[in-house]
Coordinates of C-alpha atoms in Angstrom, one line a residue:
M29 CA 59.6 94.3 75.9
V30 CA 63.3 93.1 74.6
R31 CA 62.9 90.3 72.7
L32 CA 65.8 87.4 73.6
R33 CA 68.7 87.2 71.7
S34 CA 68.9 83.4 73.5
S35 CA 64.9 82.7 71.0
L36 CA 67.4 82.7 67.9
W37 CA 68.2 79.8 69.1
F38 CA 65.8 77.5 71.4
D39 CA 62.0 79.4 70.5
D40 CA 61.6 80.3 66.9
P41 CA 59.2 78.6 65.4
S42 CA 59.6 80.4 62.2
N43 CA 62.5 78.4 62.3
P44 CA 61.5 74.7 64.0
G45 CA 64.7 72.5 62.2
M46 CA 67.5 74.3 64.4
T47 CA 65.7 75.2 66.9
A48 CA 64.4 71.8 67.2
L49 CA 68.6 71.0 66.9
Y50 CA 69.8 73.8 69.2
L51 CA 67.3 72.9 72.3
E52 CA 67.4 69.3 71.9
R53 CA 70.9 69.0 73.7
Y54 CA 70.4 71.6 76.4
L55 CA 68.4 69.2 77.2
N56 CA 70.7 66.7 77.8
F57 CA 72.1 67.8 81.8
G58 CA 68.8 68.1 82.8
M59 CA 67.7 71.8 81.6
T60 CA 63.4 72.3 80.7
R61 CA 62.0 73.3 77.8
K62 CA 59.8 75.8 80.4
E63 CA 63.0 76.3 81.1
L64 CA 64.9 78.0 77.6
Q65 CA 61.5 78.6 76.1
S66 CA 58.8 80.7 78.9
G67 CA 61.0 83.8 77.9
R68 CA 63.6 84.0 80.5
P69 CA 66.6 85.8 80.4
I70 CA 69.5 83.1 79.6
I71 CA 72.7 84.3 81.0
G72 CA 76.7 83.8 80.8
I73 CA 78.9 83.7 84.0
A74 CA 82.3 83.9 82.0
Q75 CA 84.4 81.7 84.0
T76 CA 87.6 83.1 85.5
G77 CA 88.5 80.5 88.0
S78 CA 90.3 77.9 88.1
D79 CA 94.0 75.8 89.4
L80 CA 96.3 77.5 87.2
A81 CA 94.6 80.9 87.8
P82 CA 94.9 81.4 92.0
C83 CA 93.7 85.1 92.1
N84 CA 90.9 84.1 90.7
R85 CA 90.3 80.8 91.9
H86 CA 87.5 81.1 94.8
H87 CA 85.8 82.3 91.8
L88 CA 84.1 78.6 91.2
E89 CA 82.5 79.2 94.9
L90 CA 81.9 82.9 93.6
A91 CA 79.6 81.0 91.3
H92 CA 77.0 78.9 93.2
R93 CA 75.6 82.7 94.5
V94 CA 76.2 84.1 90.9
R95 CA 73.5 81.4 90.0
D96 CA 71.3 82.3 92.8
G97 CA 70.9 85.7 92.0
I98 CA 70.6 85.0 88.6
R99 CA 67.6 82.5 89.9
E100 CA 65.7 84.6 92.1
A101 CA 65.3 87.3 89.3
G102 CA 63.9 85.0 86.9
G103 CA 66.8 84.1 84.8
V104 CA 69.2 80.7 83.8
A105 CA 72.2 80.6 84.3
F106 CA 75.2 79.0 81.8
E107 CA 78.7 79.2 82.5
F108 CA 81.6 78.9 80.4
P109 CA 85.3 79.0 80.7
V110 CA 87.5 81.9 79.4
H111 CA 91.2 81.5 78.7
T112 CA 92.9 80.3 81.7
I113 CA 95.3 84.2 82.5
Q114 CA 98.2 83.8 85.6
E115 CA 100.2 86.6 86.1
T116 CA 103.0 84.6 88.7
G117 CA 102.0 82.0 86.6
K118 CA 102.2 82.5 82.8
R119 CA 106.3 82.4 80.8
P120 CA 106.8 84.6 79.3
T121 CA 104.4 86.5 79.9
A122 CA 100.5 86.7 81.1
A123 CA 99.9 90.0 78.8
L124 CA 100.7 87.9 75.5
D125 CA 97.4 86.0 76.7
R126 CA 95.3 89.8 76.9
N127 CA 94.4 89.6 73.2
L128 CA 93.3 85.9 73.6
A129 CA 91.6 85.5 75.8
Y130 CA 89.5 88.6 74.6
L131 CA 89.0 87.0 71.4
G132 CA 87.9 83.7 72.8
L133 CA 85.4 85.8 74.6
V134 CA 84.0 87.4 72.2
E135 CA 83.1 84.0 70.3
V136 CA 81.6 82.9 73.0
L137 CA 79.4 85.5 73.4
Y138 CA 78.4 85.5 70.1
G139 CA 78.0 82.8 68.8
Y140 CA 75.9 81.6 71.4
P141 CA 72.4 81.5 73.0
L142 CA 73.6 84.4 75.4
D143 CA 71.2 87.2 76.2
G144 CA 73.4 88.8 78.8
V145 CA 76.7 88.0 80.5
V146 CA 78.5 88.1 83.9
L147 CA 82.4 88.9 83.5
T148 CA 84.6 87.0 86.5
T149 CA 88.0 89.7 86.6
G150 CA 90.6 89.2 89.4
C151 CA 94.1 89.0 88.0
D152 CA 95.4 92.0 86.5
K153 CA 94.8 90.9 82.4
T154 CA 91.7 89.4 83.3
T155 CA 89.4 93.1 83.5
P156 CA 90.5 94.0 80.4
A157 CA 90.2 90.9 78.2
V158 CA 86.4 90.5 79.6
L159 CA 86.0 93.9 79.4
M160 CA 87.3 93.9 75.5
A161 CA 85.0 91.4 74.3
A162 CA 81.9 92.5 76.1
A163 CA 82.3 96.2 74.3
T164 CA 83.0 94.0 71.0
V165 CA 80.3 91.7 71.5
N166 CA 78.4 94.6 73.5
I167 CA 74.7 92.6 75.2
P168 CA 73.9 93.8 78.3
A169 CA 77.0 92.5 80.5
I170 CA 78.7 93.2 84.0
V171 CA 81.5 93.0 86.4
L172 CA 81.9 91.1 89.3
S173 CA 85.3 90.9 90.5
G174 CA 87.5 88.7 93.2
G175 CA 88.6 91.2 95.5
P176 CA 91.8 91.9 97.1
M177 CA 93.9 89.0 99.5
N178 CA 94.1 89.5 103.1
N179 CA 96.5 92.1 103.9
G180 CA 99.6 90.2 104.8
W181 CA 101.6 90.7 107.9
W182 CA 105.2 89.9 108.7
K183 CA 107.0 90.3 112.1
G184 CA 104.2 93.1 112.7
R185 CA 103.9 95.0 109.4
R186 CA 101.5 94.5 106.0
T187 CA 104.0 92.7 103.7
G188 CA 101.4 93.5 100.5
S189 CA 101.5 90.9 97.3
G190 CA 104.4 92.3 95.2
T191 CA 105.7 95.1 95.9
I192 CA 107.3 92.9 98.8
V193 CA 109.2 91.2 96.7
W194 CA 111.1 94.2 95.1
E195 CA 112.2 94.9 99.0
A196 CA 112.8 91.4 99.7
R197 CA 114.8 91.0 96.0
L198 CA 116.4 94.0 97.8
K199 CA 117.3 92.7 101.1
H200 CA 118.3 89.2 99.4
A201 CA 121.2 90.8 97.3
A202 CA 122.5 93.4 100.0
G203 CA 123.3 89.8 102.3
E204 CA 120.4 90.9 104.4
I205 CA 118.1 87.9 104.2
S206 CA 118.5 84.3 102.8
Y207 CA 117.0 82.8 100.7
D208 CA 114.5 81.0 103.0
E209 CA 114.2 84.1 104.4
F210 CA 113.3 85.3 100.8
M211 CA 110.6 82.9 100.1
D212 CA 109.0 83.5 103.7
I213 CA 108.5 86.6 103.8
V214 CA 107.3 87.3 99.9
A215 CA 105.2 83.9 101.0
S216 CA 103.9 85.9 103.6
S217 CA 102.0 88.3 102.0
A218 CA 98.9 85.8 99.8
P219 CA 97.6 84.3 103.6
S220 CA 94.2 84.0 101.5
V221 CA 92.1 83.6 98.4
G222 CA 92.0 86.6 96.4
H223 CA 94.3 88.7 93.8
C224 CA 97.4 91.0 95.3
N225 CA 96.0 93.2 98.3
T226 CA 98.1 95.9 96.9
M227 CA 97.2 99.3 94.1
G228 CA 99.0 96.9 91.9
T229 CA 97.4 96.1 88.6
A230 CA 94.7 94.6 89.3
L231 CA 92.4 96.6 91.9
T232 CA 93.8 98.8 90.1
M233 CA 92.4 96.9 87.2
N234 CA 89.0 95.9 88.9
S235 CA 88.5 99.5 91.0
L236 CA 88.6 101.4 87.2
A237 CA 86.1 98.5 86.0
E238 CA 83.8 100.2 89.3
V239 CA 84.7 103.6 88.0
L240 CA 84.0 102.8 84.2
G241 CA 80.0 101.9 85.4
M242 CA 80.5 98.6 85.1
S243 CA 80.4 96.7 88.7
L244 CA 78.0 97.6 92.0
P245 CA 79.3 100.3 93.5
G246 CA 81.8 99.4 96.5
C247 CA 82.0 95.6 94.7
A248 CA 86.2 96.3 94.0
A249 CA 87.7 96.2 97.4
I250 CA 84.9 94.0 98.9
P251 CA 88.7 91.4 100.3
A252 CA 87.6 88.3 99.0
T253 CA 86.8 86.6 101.9
Y254 CA 84.7 88.5 103.4
R255 CA 80.8 87.5 103.3
E256 CA 80.5 90.6 101.5
R257 CA 82.0 89.5 98.5
G258 CA 78.9 86.5 98.0
Q259 CA 76.4 89.2 99.0
M260 CA 78.2 91.0 96.1
A261 CA 78.1 87.9 93.5
F262 CA 74.6 87.4 94.5
D263 CA 73.5 91.1 93.7
T264 CA 75.1 91.3 90.0
G265 CA 73.3 88.1 89.7
K266 CA 70.0 89.6 90.3
R267 CA 71.0 92.8 88.3
I268 CA 72.6 91.4 85.1
V269 CA 68.8 90.0 85.0
D270 CA 67.2 93.2 85.0
M271 CA 70.6 95.0 82.6
V272 CA 68.9 92.7 80.1
R273 CA 65.1 92.9 80.1
E274 CA 66.9 97.0 80.6
N275 CA 68.3 96.1 77.4
L276 CA 71.5 98.8 79.0
K277 CA 74.5 97.5 77.0
P278 CA 77.9 98.5 77.6
S279 CA 78.1 101.3 75.1
D280 CA 75.3 103.2 77.0
I281 CA 77.9 103.1 79.4
L282 CA 81.5 103.1 78.4
T283 CA 81.4 106.9 76.9
R284 CA 84.0 109.6 77.0
A285 CA 82.7 110.5 80.0
A286 CA 82.5 107.2 82.0
F287 CA 86.7 106.8 80.5
E288 CA 87.8 110.0 81.3
N289 CA 86.8 109.6 85.0
A290 CA 88.7 106.4 85.0
I291 CA 91.2 108.3 84.1
V292 CA 91.0 110.9 87.0
A293 CA 90.2 107.8 89.8
N294 CA 93.6 106.3 88.6
T295 CA 95.8 109.0 90.3
A296 CA 93.3 109.7 92.9
I297 CA 93.5 105.5 94.0
G298 CA 97.5 105.7 93.1
G299 CA 96.7 103.2 89.6
S300 CA 99.4 100.3 88.3
S301 CA 100.6 102.0 85.0
N302 CA 99.4 99.4 83.4
A303 CA 96.2 100.8 83.2
A304 CA 97.3 103.3 80.9
V305 CA 98.1 100.8 78.0
H306 CA 94.7 98.7 79.2
I307 CA 92.7 101.8 79.8
N308 CA 93.3 102.3 76.4
A309 CA 92.6 99.2 74.7
I310 CA 89.1 98.8 76.0
A311 CA 88.7 101.5 74.9
R312 CA 89.7 101.1 72.1
H313 CA 87.1 98.4 71.2
A314 CA 83.9 100.5 72.7
G315 CA 85.2 102.5 69.6
I316 CA 86.2 105.7 71.4
S317 CA 88.8 107.6 71.3
L318 CA 91.5 107.9 73.5
D319 CA 95.3 109.1 73.7
I320 CA 98.0 108.3 75.4
I321 CA 98.3 112.2 76.6
D322 CA 94.8 112.3 78.1
W323 CA 96.6 110.2 80.9
E324 CA 98.6 112.9 81.6
R325 CA 96.4 116.4 80.1
L326 CA 93.5 114.7 82.2
G327 CA 94.9 112.7 84.8
Y328 CA 98.2 114.1 86.0
D329 CA 96.7 117.9 88.0
V330 CA 95.0 115.1 90.6
P331 CA 96.1 114.5 93.3
L332 CA 96.4 111.2 95.2
L333 CA 93.9 110.7 97.8
V334 CA 94.5 106.5 98.9
D335 CA 97.8 106.3 100.8
L336 CA 97.8 102.1 99.8
Q337 CA 100.6 100.6 99.1
P338 CA 103.3 100.5 96.3
A339 CA 102.6 104.8 96.4
G340 CA 101.7 104.7 100.3
R341 CA 101.3 102.4 103.2
F342 CA 98.0 100.4 103.5
L343 CA 96.8 97.4 101.8
G344 CA 93.1 96.5 100.5
E345 CA 90.7 95.4 103.6
E346 CA 92.2 99.7 105.4
F347 CA 90.8 99.8 101.6
Y348 CA 87.5 98.9 102.0
R349 CA 86.9 99.8 105.3
A350 CA 87.7 103.2 104.7
G351 CA 84.9 102.9 101.6
G352 CA 86.6 102.0 98.8
V353 CA 85.7 102.9 95.2
P354 CA 82.7 105.0 96.1
A355 CA 84.4 107.0 98.9
V356 CA 87.1 107.9 96.4
L357 CA 84.5 109.3 94.0
N358 CA 83.1 110.9 96.9
E359 CA 85.4 113.3 96.9
L360 CA 85.8 114.4 93.0
L361 CA 83.1 114.2 92.8
G362 CA 83.1 116.9 95.8
A363 CA 85.7 118.6 93.8
E364 CA 84.0 118.9 90.2
K365 CA 87.0 116.3 88.9
L366 CA 84.1 113.7 87.5
H367 CA 81.4 113.9 85.1
A368 CA 78.7 113.2 87.8
D369 CA 75.9 111.9 84.9
A370 CA 77.9 109.6 83.7
R371 CA 75.8 105.9 83.2
T372 CA 76.6 102.6 84.9
V373 CA 75.1 99.2 85.7
T374 CA 72.5 100.5 88.3
G375 CA 71.1 102.4 85.8
T376 CA 71.2 105.5 87.0
T377 CA 74.7 107.2 86.9
V378 CA 78.4 107.6 89.6
G379 CA 76.7 110.9 90.4
E380 CA 74.3 109.5 92.1
N381 CA 75.9 106.0 93.2
C382 CA 78.7 107.5 95.0
K383 CA 77.3 111.4 96.3
G384 CA 77.6 111.3 100.0
R385 CA 79.5 108.7 100.6
V386 CA 82.1 109.4 103.0
S387 CA 85.7 108.2 104.0
E388 CA 85.4 106.5 107.4
D389 CA 88.9 106.8 107.3
R390 CA 90.5 109.9 107.0
E391 CA 94.0 108.1 106.6
V392 CA 93.6 105.9 104.4
I393 CA 91.7 107.1 101.6
R394 CA 91.7 110.7 102.4
A395 CA 90.1 114.8 101.6
F396 CA 90.9 116.2 98.3
E397 CA 92.2 118.9 99.9
N398 CA 94.6 117.2 101.5
P399 CA 96.3 114.8 100.0
I400 CA 99.0 112.6 100.1
M401 CA 100.1 114.5 97.2
P402 CA 98.9 117.7 95.4
S403 CA 99.9 117.1 91.4
A404 CA 100.3 112.6 90.8
G405 CA 99.1 111.7 88.1
F406 CA 100.6 110.1 84.6
I407 CA 104.0 112.4 82.9
V408 CA 104.2 111.9 78.9
L409 CA 107.7 111.5 78.1
R410 CA 108.9 112.1 74.1
G411 CA 112.6 113.0 72.4
N412 CA 114.7 111.2 70.1
L413 CA 114.6 108.4 72.2
F414 CA 110.7 107.4 71.5
D415 CA 107.7 108.8 70.5
S416 CA 106.1 107.9 73.6
A417 CA 106.3 107.0 77.0
I418 CA 104.6 107.9 80.5
M419 CA 106.2 107.3 84.1
K420 CA 103.9 107.6 87.4
T421 CA 105.1 109.9 89.4
S422 CA 102.9 109.1 92.6
V423 CA 105.6 106.6 93.6
I424 CA 109.3 109.3 93.2
S425 CA 110.2 108.3 96.4
Q426 CA 112.5 111.5 98.3
E427 CA 115.5 109.8 97.1
F428 CA 114.9 109.3 94.2
R429 CA 113.4 113.6 93.9
S430 CA 116.9 114.6 95.7
R431 CA 119.0 112.2 94.1
Y432 CA 118.0 113.0 90.5
L433 CA 116.1 116.6 90.5
S434 CA 116.7 119.0 92.9
D435 CA 119.2 119.7 90.9
Q436 CA 118.3 124.1 91.5
D437 CA 119.7 125.1 88.2
D438 CA 118.3 122.9 86.4
P439 CA 115.2 121.3 88.4
D440 CA 113.1 118.0 87.5
A441 CA 115.8 116.8 85.4
F442 CA 118.2 114.6 84.5
E443 CA 121.6 113.0 82.5
G444 CA 123.6 110.4 82.6
R445 CA 125.1 107.3 81.1
A446 CA 123.5 104.7 80.0
I447 CA 123.8 100.8 80.5
V448 CA 121.6 99.0 77.7
F449 CA 120.9 95.6 78.2
E450 CA 119.0 93.9 76.0
G451 CA 116.3 91.7 77.3
P452 CA 115.7 90.5 81.3
E453 CA 118.5 87.8 80.8
D454 CA 121.3 90.2 79.8
Y455 CA 120.0 92.6 82.5
H456 CA 120.2 89.6 85.1
H457 CA 123.6 87.9 83.8
S458 CA 125.4 92.1 83.7
I459 CA 124.2 93.6 86.2
N460 CA 126.8 92.9 88.1
D461 CA 129.9 93.0 85.6
P462 CA 132.4 95.0 86.8
S463 CA 133.8 96.3 83.2
L464 CA 130.3 98.1 82.8
N465 CA 130.9 100.0 86.3
I466 CA 127.3 100.7 87.0
D467 CA 127.5 104.2 89.0
M468 CA 125.3 106.0 91.2
H469 CA 125.1 108.1 87.7
C470 CA 123.9 105.4 85.4
I471 CA 120.8 105.1 83.4
L472 CA 119.4 101.8 82.9
F473 CA 118.1 100.8 79.3
I474 CA 116.0 98.0 78.8
R475 CA 114.9 96.5 75.3
G476 CA 113.6 93.6 73.2
T477 CA 110.7 94.0 75.5
G478 CA 108.5 95.0 74.5
P479 CA 104.1 93.9 72.5
I480 CA 106.1 92.4 69.4
G481 CA 109.8 91.8 70.7
Y482 CA 109.3 89.7 74.2
P483 CA 106.3 89.1 72.6
G484 CA 104.0 90.5 75.0
S485 CA 105.5 93.3 76.5
A486 CA 107.2 91.5 79.8
E487 CA 106.8 93.7 83.7
V488 CA 110.9 93.8 83.6
V489 CA 111.2 97.3 84.0
N490 CA 111.9 97.5 87.9
M491 CA 115.3 96.5 87.2
Q492 CA 118.1 96.9 90.7
P493 CA 121.0 98.3 90.8
P494 CA 123.5 96.4 91.6
D495 CA 124.8 94.9 94.7
T496 CA 127.7 96.6 94.9
L497 CA 125.6 100.0 94.7
I498 CA 123.1 98.0 97.3
R499 CA 125.5 97.7 100.1
Q500 CA 125.4 101.4 99.5
G501 CA 123.1 101.9 100.3
I502 CA 121.8 103.2 97.0
T503 CA 118.8 101.0 96.5
S504 CA 117.3 103.1 92.8
L505 CA 118.6 103.4 89.7
P506 CA 116.4 105.3 86.7
C507 CA 115.6 102.8 84.7
I508 CA 113.8 103.6 80.6
G509 CA 112.2 101.1 79.0
D510 CA 110.1 99.1 76.3
G511 CA 108.6 96.8 78.7
R512 CA 106.0 97.3 81.1
Q513 CA 106.6 97.4 85.8
S514 CA 104.4 94.3 87.7
G515 CA 101.5 98.0 88.6
T516 CA 103.0 96.3 92.8
S517 CA 106.4 97.9 91.9
G518 CA 106.5 101.5 93.4
S519 CA 109.9 101.5 90.8
P520 CA 108.8 105.8 89.1
S521 CA 110.4 103.8 85.4
I522 CA 109.9 105.5 82.6
L523 CA 108.1 102.8 80.4
H524 CA 105.5 101.5 77.0
A525 CA 108.6 102.9 75.0
S526 CA 106.8 103.6 71.9
P527 CA 107.5 102.3 69.6
E528 CA 109.3 99.6 70.8
A529 CA 112.5 99.3 69.7
A530 CA 111.8 96.0 68.1
A531 CA 109.5 98.0 66.4
G532 CA 112.2 100.6 64.5
G533 CA 111.9 102.5 68.3
G534 CA 114.8 105.1 69.3
L535 CA 115.8 102.5 71.7
A536 CA 117.5 100.6 69.2
V537 CA 120.1 103.2 68.2
L538 CA 120.8 103.7 72.1
R539 CA 124.2 102.3 73.0
T540 CA 126.2 101.6 76.2
G541 CA 127.7 104.9 76.8
D542 CA 125.6 106.8 75.2
R543 CA 125.1 110.4 77.3
V544 CA 121.2 110.7 77.8
R545 CA 119.3 113.7 79.7
I546 CA 115.6 113.2 81.0
D547 CA 113.9 115.8 82.0
L548 CA 110.4 115.8 82.9
G549 CA 109.6 119.3 83.2
R550 CA 109.8 119.4 79.3
R551 CA 108.5 116.0 79.0
T552 CA 111.3 115.8 76.8
A553 CA 113.9 112.4 77.0
N554 CA 116.8 112.2 74.5
I555 CA 119.9 111.0 73.7
L556 CA 122.9 113.5 73.6
I557 CA 124.2 113.0 70.3
S558 CA 124.0 115.2 66.8
E559 CA 121.5 115.1 64.1
E560 CA 123.8 113.6 62.2
E561 CA 125.3 111.1 64.3
L562 CA 121.7 110.0 65.4
R563 CA 120.6 110.3 61.3
S564 CA 123.7 107.8 60.1
R565 CA 122.8 105.6 63.1
R566 CA 119.3 104.5 62.3
E567 CA 119.8 104.7 58.5
N568 CA 122.8 102.1 59.1
A569 CA 121.2 99.8 62.5
P570 CA 120.8 96.7 62.1
I571 CA 116.7 94.9 61.5
P572 CA 116.4 95.0 65.5
Q573 CA 117.8 90.9 66.6
I574 CA 114.6 89.2 68.2
K575 CA 113.8 85.9 69.8
P576 CA 112.6 83.5 67.8
S577 CA 108.2 82.6 68.3
Q578 CA 108.2 79.1 70.4
T579 CA 103.8 79.2 69.6
P580 CA 101.3 79.9 66.8
W581 CA 99.5 82.6 69.2
Q582 CA 103.3 84.1 69.3
E583 CA 104.2 84.3 65.8
L584 CA 100.0 85.4 65.4
Y585 CA 99.9 88.0 68.2
R586 CA 103.5 89.3 67.1
R587 CA 101.7 89.9 62.6
T588 CA 98.7 91.6 64.4
V589 CA 100.5 93.6 68.2
G590 CA 99.5 97.7 68.2
Q591 CA 102.2 99.4 70.6
L592 CA 101.6 99.6 74.3
E593 CA 100.8 103.7 73.7
T594 CA 97.3 102.5 71.9
G595 CA 96.7 99.9 74.3
A596 CA 99.4 97.4 72.4
C597 CA 95.7 95.3 70.8
A598 CA 95.5 93.3 67.9
D599 CA 94.9 95.9 65.5
F600 CA 92.4 94.5 63.4
A601 CA 90.9 93.6 65.7
T602 CA 89.4 97.0 67.0
D603 CA 87.5 97.2 63.6
Y604 CA 85.2 95.3 65.1
I605 CA 82.6 97.1 67.4
D606 CA 79.4 96.2 68.3
I607 CA 79.5 93.3 65.7
I608 CA 75.6 92.5 66.8
A609 CA 74.3 95.9 65.8
R610 CA 76.8 95.8 62.4
H611 CA 77.0 92.5 60.8
G612 CA 73.9 91.3 62.8
E613 CA 73.2 88.0 64.3
P614 CA 75.5 85.1 63.3
R615 CA 74.1 82.2 60.5
H616 CA 72.8 79.4 61.9
S617 CA 75.6 76.5 62.1
H618 CA 73.8 73.5 59.9

């Protein structure tokens, strides 16, 4: 029988003084000695929901069902808050807080009497933050995602979270809709509790948590308002108690095979470009070596199977009814694209969990032999502009392809005049400046938006063209930057340029007016200047000017953060892996 970690606090006859000190205060709100000293696992509920986090707010209610499940299985539930992260509320960017939430949760999981934990997730960065922490501390852990909102509708057509923002933004710039119509159209995409109903970063990361084996099968796709969500919360609470008894930990699940499965599945679902950042970060904290090139090597030649916005047509409710993640994995298993023997929180394997879970709607989740796109993964580009950057190929529209990638003499490549913006403020101020003479042959660049430069790496690379071009029907230009973009965006931007300009990357020496060549076939991105000129610019380039830190955390974040290609982790923290096994339990407090 596994000795419960919580007994080191609540039932240690060899140290009665400390046991009494720990025990007495946990009795003051009605707990009993029998509950805390009878060998019942103490299960934490890591609560990410709050009024400031509307995507996760319904976890405040779901936690009641989690508690019911924990008690049903013989455990005792302790709910506690996790640092708030809300993608659409936090300024300057929610990415700034992922590592902060991670660090805070590590201290709670390590320093308090917890035998296991239910990780509540939803909004984009909540999922990687809690998984990074669970991997670091390595106590039994299971993810309960909150589920997507119900479908949005506006005048008879689906409106998807985020995706409709970019569409309405174009219409407003073209003068087709008023300010009030803009607000109403976008608001229609949020009809209920839950996170984004598109395959943005939220649904992507919760789906990949399931692919990694850290959620019960079928968890990710259940809409937040459906009764099955509450049932899943109950089952998750029950399962974590048994995981403690089985001593089934993240290190048993978060293996190299699991991460390779996640890369493959991300392509099949049309997942967010931000997945590369977050999955690489989780892998580093789990002690697994994962390189940015693995996303192309393992994921590019995988087909797109899920027809969800922004790469497709449908939304979260259709994804759930078609079978969700298990139906996608069944297709990939049949094509031998996954490690079927990867272990999961069920105690069984991905293959055992998902084999035979056939899609209920072949429009929404396609058969492997009938994909939406045959090769739909990320590509990794390199050159004198950066050491690495990624492009999500599943969102390359026919319009974009015909305009930029269809030269028979130079296929899958284009050249253009660079227009360089020093962050989003400069972009918004200058994009309609006629002196820039921006036309359809220009390439928009934005720098100073990476982990150090912003700080936190902002979702600003998907820049729309000047209003004059939009009115001519040119709704997209090639965009490149050292920041990120929303997973809900359908822009085929080149993202995550590493190293960023603020760290001395090639974007720092780029000038407006430079000719730039992008060759997707050769996976290259270069300023078309001589080696001598490039060397001179690098030697004489001024130190990149970044805006001063506005808070203590911003300063500390900048001092410790790595680049996007390696997960934008607090680099020092990646040395702390499986800390209970490596460093022992924490010392006593008195």
